[in-house]
CSV table of C-alpha atoms in Angstrom, one decimal:
chain,number,residue,atom,x,y,z
A,1486,UNK,CA,0.0,0.0,0.0
A,1487,UNK,CA,1.3,3.5,-1.0
A,1488,UNK,CA,0.1,6.5,1.0
A,1489,UNK,CA,0.6,10.2,0.8
A,1490,UNK,CA,-0.6,12.4,3.7
A,1491,UNK,CA,0.2,16.0,4.9
A,1492,UNK,CA,3.3,15.9,7.1
A,1493,UNK,CA,2.3,17.4,10.4
A,1494,UNK,CA,5.9,17.2,11.7
A,1495,UNK,CA,7.0,19.7,9.0
A,1496,UNK,CA,4.0,22.1,8.9
A,1497,UNK,CA,6.2,25.0,10.0
A,1498,UNK,CA,8.2,24.6,6.7
A,1499,UNK,CA,5.1,25.0,4.6
A,1500,UNK,CA,3.7,28.2,3.0
A,1501,UNK,CA,0.1,29.1,3.8
A,1502,UNK,CA,-2.1,31.3,6.0
A,1503,UNK,CA,-1.8,30.9,9.8
A,1504,UNK,CA,-3.3,27.8,11.2
A,1505,UNK,CA,-4.5,26.8,7.8
A,1506,UNK,CA,-3.3,23.2,8.2
A,1507,UNK,CA,-5.8,22.9,11.0
A,1508,UNK,CA,-8.8,23.4,8.6
A,1509,UNK,CA,-11.7,21.1,8.7
A,1510,UNK,CA,-10.4,19.2,5.7
A,1511,UNK,CA,-8.2,17.0,8.0
A,1512,UNK,CA,-9.4,15.0,11.0
A,1513,UNK,CA,-6.1,13.2,12.0
A,1514,UNK,CA,-2.6,14.5,11.6
A,1515,UNK,CA,0.5,12.3,10.9
A,1516,UNK,CA,4.2,12.5,10.7
A,1517,UNK,CA,6.3,9.6,9.4
A,1518,UNK,CA,6.4,7.7,12.8
A,1519,UNK,CA,2.7,8.2,13.7
A,1520,UNK,CA,1.7,7.1,10.2
A,1521,UNK,CA,3.8,3.9,10.6
A,1522,UNK,CA,2.2,3.4,14.0
A,1523,UNK,CA,-1.2,3.5,12.5
A,1524,UNK,CA,-0.4,1.0,9.8
A,1525,UNK,CA,1.4,-1.2,12.3
A,1526,UNK,CA,-1.8,-1.5,14.3
A,1527,UNK,CA,-3.3,-3.2,11.3
A,1528,UNK,CA,-0.3,-5.5,10.6
A,1529,UNK,CA,1.5,-3.4,8.0
A,1530,UNK,CA,5.3,-3.0,8.0
A,1531,UNK,CA,6.8,0.2,6.6
A,1532,UNK,CA,9.1,-0.3,3.6
A,1533,UNK,CA,10.1,3.3,3.2
A,1534,UNK,CA,9.0,6.9,3.9
A,1535,UNK,CA,10.0,10.1,2.1
A,1536,UNK,CA,9.3,13.6,3.3
A,1537,UNK,CA,8.7,16.2,0.6
A,1538,UNK,CA,7.2,19.6,-0.2
A,1539,UNK,CA,4.2,19.6,-2.5
A,1540,UNK,CA,3.1,22.8,-4.3
A,1541,UNK,CA,-0.7,23.0,-4.2
A,1542,UNK,CA,-0.9,26.4,-6.0
A,1543,UNK,CA,1.2,29.5,-6.7
A,1544,UNK,CA,0.9,30.6,-3.0
A,1545,UNK,CA,0.7,27.3,-1.1
A,1546,UNK,CA,3.4,24.7,-0.4
A,1547,UNK,CA,2.4,21.8,1.8
A,1548,UNK,CA,4.8,19.3,3.5
A,1549,UNK,CA,3.8,15.7,2.8
A,1550,UNK,CA,4.9,12.2,3.7
A,1551,UNK,CA,5.1,9.5,1.0
A,1552,UNK,CA,5.2,6.0,2.4
A,1553,UNK,CA,4.9,2.4,1.3
A,1554,UNK,CA,3.8,-0.5,3.5
A,1555,UNK,CA,3.4,-4.3,3.1
A,1556,UNK,CA,1.0,-6.6,4.9
A,1557,UNK,CA,2.7,-9.0,7.3
A,1558,UNK,CA,1.5,-12.6,8.0
A,1559,UNK,CA,-1.4,-12.9,10.4
A,1560,UNK,CA,-0.4,-12.4,14.0
A,1561,UNK,CA,2.7,-10.3,13.2
A,1562,UNK,CA,2.8,-6.6,14.1
A,1563,UNK,CA,5.7,-4.2,13.9
A,1564,UNK,CA,6.8,-2.4,17.1
A,1565,UNK,CA,5.0,0.8,18.0
A,1566,UNK,CA,7.3,3.9,18.4
A,1567,UNK,CA,6.4,7.0,20.3
A,1568,UNK,CA,6.3,10.0,17.9
A,1569,UNK,CA,7.9,12.9,19.7
A,1570,UNK,CA,9.1,14.4,16.4
A,1571,UNK,CA,5.6,15.3,15.2
A,1572,UNK,CA,4.8,16.7,18.7
A,1573,UNK,CA,7.7,19.1,18.4
A,1574,UNK,CA,6.9,19.9,14.8
A,1575,UNK,CA,3.3,20.9,15.7
A,1576,UNK,CA,4.5,23.0,18.6
A,1577,UNK,CA,6.8,24.9,16.1
A,1578,UNK,CA,3.9,25.3,13.7
A,1579,UNK,CA,1.5,26.6,16.3
A,1580,UNK,CA,4.1,29.2,17.5
A,1581,UNK,CA,4.8,30.3,13.9
A,1582,UNK,CA,1.1,30.6,13.2
A,1583,UNK,CA,0.5,32.7,16.3
A,1584,UNK,CA,3.3,35.1,15.2
A,1585,UNK,CA,1.8,35.4,11.7
A,1586,UNK,CA,-1.7,35.7,13.0
A,1587,UNK,CA,-0.7,38.4,15.5
A,1588,UNK,CA,0.8,40.4,12.7
A,1589,UNK,CA,-2.7,40.9,11.0
A,1590,UNK,CA,-4.5,41.8,14.2
A,1591,UNK,CA,-3.8,45.6,14.0
A,1592,UNK,CA,-5.5,45.7,10.6
A,1593,UNK,CA,-8.6,43.9,12.0
A,1594,UNK,CA,-8.6,46.0,15.2
A,1595,UNK,CA,-8.6,49.2,13.1
A,1596,UNK,CA,-11.6,48.1,11.0
A,1597,UNK,CA,-13.5,47.1,14.1
A,1598,UNK,CA,-12.8,50.4,15.9
A,1599,UNK,CA,-13.6,52.6,12.8
A,1600,UNK,CA,-17.2,51.2,12.4
A,1601,UNK,CA,-16.9,51.9,8.7
A,1602,UNK,CA,-19.0,49.5,6.5
A,1603,UNK,CA,-17.0,46.4,5.6
A,1604,UNK,CA,-17.5,43.7,3.1
A,1605,UNK,CA,-15.5,40.5,3.7
A,1606,UNK,CA,-14.3,38.8,0.5
A,1607,UNK,CA,-14.1,35.1,1.2
A,1608,UNK,CA,-16.5,32.8,3.1
A,1609,UNK,CA,-14.1,29.9,3.8
A,1610,UNK,CA,-12.3,28.6,6.9
A,1611,UNK,CA,-10.0,31.6,6.9
A,1612,UNK,CA,-12.9,34.0,7.5
A,1613,UNK,CA,-14.6,31.7,10.0
A,1614,UNK,CA,-11.4,31.5,12.1
A,1615,UNK,CA,-11.0,35.3,12.1
A,1616,UNK,CA,-14.6,35.9,13.1
A,1617,UNK,CA,-14.2,33.5,16.0
A,1618,UNK,CA,-10.7,34.6,17.2
A,1619,UNK,CA,-10.3,38.3,16.4
A,1620,UNK,CA,-12.2,41.6,16.5
A,1621,UNK,CA,-13.5,41.1,12.9
A,1622,UNK,CA,-16.9,40.1,14.3
A,1623,UNK,CA,-17.1,43.5,16.0
A,1624,UNK,CA,-16.6,45.3,12.6
A,1625,UNK,CA,-19.6,46.9,10.8
A,1626,UNK,CA,-20.0,43.9,8.4
A,1627,UNK,CA,-22.5,44.5,5.7
A,1628,UNK,CA,-21.9,41.4,3.6
A,1629,UNK,CA,-19.6,38.5,2.8
A,1630,UNK,CA,-18.7,37.9,-0.8
A,1631,UNK,CA,-17.7,34.6,-2.4
A,1632,UNK,CA,-17.4,33.3,-6.0
A,1633,UNK,CA,-18.5,29.8,-5.0
A,1634,UNK,CA,-22.2,29.4,-5.8
A,1635,UNK,CA,-22.5,26.8,-2.9
A,1636,UNK,CA,-22.0,29.6,-0.4
A,1637,UNK,CA,-24.1,32.3,-2.0
A,1638,UNK,CA,-27.5,32.9,-0.4
A,1639,UNK,CA,-26.4,31.6,3.0
A,1640,UNK,CA,-25.2,33.7,5.9
A,1641,UNK,CA,-22.5,33.7,8.6
A,1642,UNK,CA,-23.4,35.2,12.0
A,1643,UNK,CA,-26.4,36.8,10.3
A,1644,UNK,CA,-24.3,38.4,7.5
A,1645,UNK,CA,-25.4,37.4,4.0
A,1646,UNK,CA,-23.1,35.8,1.5
A,1647,UNK,CA,-23.4,37.4,-1.9
A,1648,UNK,CA,-22.0,36.8,-5.3
A,1649,UNK,CA,-19.4,39.4,-6.5
A,1650,UNK,CA,-21.7,41.3,-8.8
A,1651,UNK,CA,-24.1,42.0,-6.0
A,1652,UNK,CA,-21.8,44.5,-4.3
A,1653,UNK,CA,-21.7,46.9,-7.3
A,1654,UNK,CA,-22.7,50.4,-6.2
A,1655,UNK,CA,-21.6,50.0,-2.6
A,1656,UNK,CA,-19.0,52.2,-0.9
A,1657,UNK,CA,-18.0,49.8,1.9
A,1658,UNK,CA,-14.3,48.9,2.4
A,1659,UNK,CA,-13.5,45.4,1.1
A,1660,UNK,CA,-11.4,43.1,3.3
A,1661,UNK,CA,-9.8,40.3,1.4
A,1662,UNK,CA,-9.9,37.3,3.7
A,1663,UNK,CA,-7.5,35.0,1.9
A,1664,UNK,CA,-3.8,34.6,1.6
A,1665,UNK,CA,-3.7,32.2,-1.3
A,1666,UNK,CA,-6.0,34.2,-3.6
A,1667,UNK,CA,-5.3,37.7,-2.2
A,1668,UNK,CA,-3.8,39.0,-5.5
A,1669,UNK,CA,-6.3,37.2,-7.7
A,1670,UNK,CA,-9.2,38.8,-5.7
A,1671,UNK,CA,-7.5,42.2,-5.9
A,1672,UNK,CA,-7.4,41.9,-9.7
A,1673,UNK,CA,-11.0,40.7,-9.8
A,1674,UNK,CA,-12.1,43.8,-7.8
A,1675,UNK,CA,-10.1,46.4,-9.7
A,1676,UNK,CA,-9.9,44.9,-13.2
A,1677,UNK,CA,-12.8,42.5,-13.5
A,1678,UNK,CA,-15.5,44.4,-11.6
A,1679,UNK,CA,-13.9,47.8,-11.9
A,1680,UNK,CA,-14.9,48.7,-8.3
A,1681,UNK,CA,-13.5,51.8,-6.7
A,1682,UNK,CA,-14.0,50.6,-3.1
A,1683,UNK,CA,-11.2,50.8,-0.6
A,1684,UNK,CA,-9.5,47.4,-0.5
A,1685,UNK,CA,-7.9,46.1,2.7
A,1686,UNK,CA,-5.4,43.2,2.5
A,1687,UNK,CA,-3.9,41.2,5.4
A,1688,UNK,CA,-0.7,39.7,3.9
A,1689,UNK,CA,2.5,41.1,2.4
A,1690,UNK,CA,3.2,38.9,-0.5
A,1691,UNK,CA,6.3,38.9,-2.8
């Protein structure tokens, strides 16, 4: 059996928004040793593991573990090994995410204190995390915008989720709540929709 999973022991070496590896897409987190422990429980012996960096898109690099296992004869199970390496890796990732997250708080605090109308662009896990853990929920939120039709027509904390065309004619500031697509959204606002709204970004990207 060949398996590839995100490498929790190396999350700090990845390139993404703070805490993004803890999104709801993953339930369990593995490093090479803990993955081998899981497979050992079901009688598989590890043949090899390789840690690598996988580019998901132009702004996201995710650490992964590639591993191959073979099934042992009935009754045989490899020895279980405590995975301290992944514990230390996750501690580094949490500390790094906290630093990166702290860096965007002044921007969110300013929006919350100003009480100017704000439209949040992005209805995904990034926005949900900020609403739950920052002062963004205190801002004067008039709408959330997302290009995904599955989100449109719903609401978050009573704030409606609209399609991009629906915000034409508004003068609210637009907060781009995405690191991966920050530049794409900026281009869509200015060049695609030709909106003149004030645009607020959270990340300094090269």
